[in-house]
Structure formats: C-alpha cells, structure tokens
C-alpha cells in the first residue's frame, strides 16, 4: 500500500476486520496492523496496543466517513 495512514484503532482483531470489510464494500483498500506476534501471542493485544486500521492517505477522509456511518460508536 502506498502512503498508508492510520484511520482507526480497535480493541480486537474482529472489530478491525469488520471495519475493513465495510471499507472493502466501498472499494477502499485497508490493512490492519497488530503487535501480537502475528497472532501467535494474542494475549499481547489487551496491553493497550490495539489493532490499527490503515488506508491510503488519499482515501482517509472517505474511509473515516464510512466507518462513522457503518460502525456504532464505542
């Protein structure tokens, strides 16, 4: 992905994957970035790092709007 920017952070991989699915439905490429040793040590995720969702900088505003519309707050 060229020129990625973080648009959201989620507590779980499931929440991040849900967000990415909503973005994909709008033809916005997104990836998630975690710091849990590639999923081999999932207990690292609750340490406050979270799961970050990144998109191309040029798609950031549209991606944020999609997530605000499609995902419930909280």
Coordinates of N, CA and C in Angstrom, one line a residue:
X1 N 0.9 -1.2 0.0 CA 0.0 0.0 0.0 C 0.9 1.2 0.0
X2 N 0.6 2.2 -0.8 CA 1.3 3.4 -1.0 C 0.8 4.5 0.0
X3 N 1.7 5.1 0.7 CA 1.4 6.2 1.6 C 0.3 5.9 2.6
X4 N 0.5 4.9 3.5 CA -0.6 4.5 4.4 C -0.7 5.5 5.6
X5 N -1.9 5.6 6.1 CA -2.2 6.4 7.3 C -3.2 5.7 8.1
X6 N -3.0 5.7 9.4 CA -3.9 5.1 10.4 C -5.2 5.9 10.5
X7 N -6.3 5.2 10.4 CA -7.6 6.0 10.5 C -8.4 5.5 11.7
X8 N -8.0 4.4 12.3 CA -8.8 3.9 13.5 C -8.0 2.9 14.2
X9 N -8.3 2.7 15.5 CA -7.7 1.7 16.3 C -8.9 1.0 17.0
X10 N -8.8 -0.4 17.0 CA -9.8 -1.2 17.6 C -9.2 -2.1 18.7
X11 N -10.1 -2.5 19.6 CA -9.6 -3.3 20.8 C -9.4 -4.8 20.3
X12 N -10.1 -5.2 19.3 CA -10.0 -6.6 18.9 C -9.7 -6.7 17.4
X13 N -9.2 -7.9 17.0 CA -9.0 -8.1 15.5 C -10.3 -8.3 14.9
X14 N -11.3 -8.8 15.5 CA -12.7 -9.0 15.0 C -13.2 -7.6 14.6
X15 N -13.1 -6.7 15.5 CA -13.6 -5.3 15.2 C -12.9 -4.7 14.1
X16 N -11.6 -4.9 14.0 CA -10.8 -4.3 12.9 C -11.2 -5.0 11.6
X17 N -11.4 -6.3 11.6 CA -11.8 -7.0 10.4 C -13.1 -6.5 9.9
X18 N -14.0 -6.3 10.8 CA -15.4 -5.8 10.5 C -15.2 -4.4 9.8
X19 N -14.4 -3.6 10.4 CA -14.2 -2.2 9.7 C -13.6 -2.4 8.3
X20 N -12.7 -3.3 8.2 CA -12.0 -3.5 6.9 C -13.0 -4.0 5.9
X21 N -13.9 -4.8 6.3 CA -15.0 -5.4 5.4 C -15.9 -4.2 5.0
X22 N -16.3 -3.3 5.8 CA -17.1 -2.2 5.5 C -16.3 -1.3 4.5
X23 N -15.1 -1.1 4.7 CA -14.3 -0.3 3.7 C -14.2 -1.0 2.4
X24 N -14.0 -2.3 2.4 CA -13.8 -3.0 1.1 C -15.1 -2.9 0.3
X25 N -16.3 -2.9 1.0 CA -17.6 -2.8 0.3 C -17.7 -1.5 -0.4
X26 N -16.9 -0.5 0.0 CA -16.9 0.8 -0.6 C -15.6 1.0 -1.5
X27 N -15.0 -0.2 -1.9 CA -13.8 -0.2 -2.7 C -12.6 0.6 -2.1
X28 N -12.5 0.6 -0.8 CA -11.4 1.3 -0.1 C -10.5 0.2 0.4
X29 N -9.2 0.1 -0.1 CA -8.3 -0.9 0.4 C -7.8 -0.5 1.8
X30 N -7.8 -1.5 2.7 CA -7.4 -1.3 4.1 C -6.6 -2.5 4.6
X31 N -5.7 -2.2 5.5 CA -5.0 -3.3 6.2 C -5.0 -3.1 7.7
X32 N -4.8 -4.1 8.4 CA -4.7 -4.0 9.9 C -3.3 -4.3 10.3
X33 N -2.9 -3.6 11.4 CA -1.6 -3.7 11.9 C -1.7 -4.0 13.4
X34 N -1.1 -5.2 13.8 CA -1.2 -5.5 15.3 C 0.2 -5.7 15.8
X35 N 0.3 -5.8 17.1 CA 1.6 -6.1 17.7 C 1.4 -7.3 18.6
X36 N 0.9 -8.4 18.0 CA 0.7 -9.6 18.9 C 1.5 -10.8 18.3
X37 N 2.6 -10.5 17.7 CA 3.5 -11.5 17.2 C 2.8 -12.3 16.1
X38 N 2.1 -11.6 15.2 CA 1.4 -12.3 14.1 C 0.3 -13.2 14.5
X39 N -0.3 -12.9 15.6 CA -1.4 -13.8 16.1 C -0.9 -14.9 17.0
X40 N 0.4 -15.2 17.1 CA 0.8 -16.3 17.9 C 0.8 -16.0 19.4
X41 N 0.8 -14.7 19.7 CA 0.7 -14.4 21.2 C -0.5 -13.4 21.3
X42 N -1.7 -13.8 21.1 CA -2.9 -12.9 21.2 C -3.0 -12.2 22.5
X43 N -2.4 -12.7 23.6 CA -2.5 -12.1 24.9 C -1.8 -10.7 24.9
X44 N -1.0 -10.4 23.9 CA -0.4 -9.1 23.8 C -1.3 -8.0 23.5
X45 N -2.4 -8.3 22.7 CA -3.3 -7.3 22.3 C -4.0 -6.5 23.4
X46 N -4.4 -7.1 24.5 CA -5.1 -6.4 25.5 C -4.1 -5.4 26.3
X47 N -2.9 -5.4 25.9 CA -1.9 -4.5 26.6 C -2.1 -3.0 26.2
X48 N -3.1 -2.7 25.5 CA -3.3 -1.3 25.1 C -2.8 -0.9 23.7
X49 N -2.2 -1.8 23.0 CA -1.7 -1.5 21.7 C -2.8 -1.4 20.7
X50 N -3.8 -2.3 20.8 CA -4.9 -2.2 19.9 C -4.6 -2.7 18.5
X51 N -5.6 -2.8 17.7 CA -5.4 -3.2 16.3 C -5.7 -2.0 15.4
X52 N -4.7 -1.6 14.7 CA -4.8 -0.3 13.9 C -5.2 -0.7 12.5
X53 N -6.1 0.2 11.9 CA -6.5 0.0 10.5 C -5.9 1.2 9.7
X54 N -5.3 0.8 8.6 CA -4.6 1.8 7.8 C -5.2 1.8 6.4
X55 N -5.3 2.9 5.7 CA -5.7 3.1 4.3 C -4.7 4.0 3.6
X56 N -4.9 4.1 2.3 CA -4.1 5.1 1.6 C -4.5 6.5 2.1
X57 N -3.5 7.4 2.2 CA -3.7 8.7 2.6 C -4.8 9.4 1.8
X58 N -4.8 9.1 0.5 CA -5.8 9.8 -0.4 C -7.3 9.3 -0.1
X59 N -7.4 8.1 0.6 CA -8.7 7.6 0.9 C -9.1 7.8 2.3
X60 N -8.3 8.5 3.1 CA -8.5 8.6 4.5 C -9.8 9.3 4.9
X61 N -10.2 10.4 4.3 CA -11.4 11.1 4.7 C -12.6 10.3 4.4
X62 N -12.6 9.7 3.2 CA -13.8 8.8 2.8 C -13.9 7.6 3.7
X63 N -12.7 7.0 4.1 CA -12.7 5.8 4.9 C -13.3 6.2 6.3
X64 N -12.8 7.3 6.9 CA -13.4 7.7 8.2 C -14.9 7.9 8.1
X65 N -15.4 8.5 7.0 CA -16.8 8.8 6.9 C -17.6 7.4 6.8
X66 N -17.0 6.5 6.1 CA -17.6 5.1 6.0 C -17.7 4.5 7.4
X67 N -16.6 4.6 8.2 CA -16.7 3.9 9.5 C -17.6 4.7 10.4
X68 N -17.7 6.0 10.4 CA -18.6 6.7 11.2 C -20.1 6.3 10.9
X69 N -20.3 6.1 9.6 CA -21.7 5.7 9.2 C -22.0 4.3 9.5
X70 N -21.1 3.4 9.3 CA -21.3 1.9 9.4 C -21.1 1.3 10.7
X71 N -20.3 1.9 11.6 CA -20.0 1.2 12.8 C -20.6 2.0 14.0
X72 N -21.2 1.3 14.9 CA -21.7 2.0 16.1 C -20.6 2.6 17.0
X73 N -20.9 3.7 17.6 CA -19.9 4.3 18.5 C -19.6 3.4 19.7
X74 N -18.4 3.6 20.2 CA -18.0 2.9 21.4 C -17.1 1.8 21.1

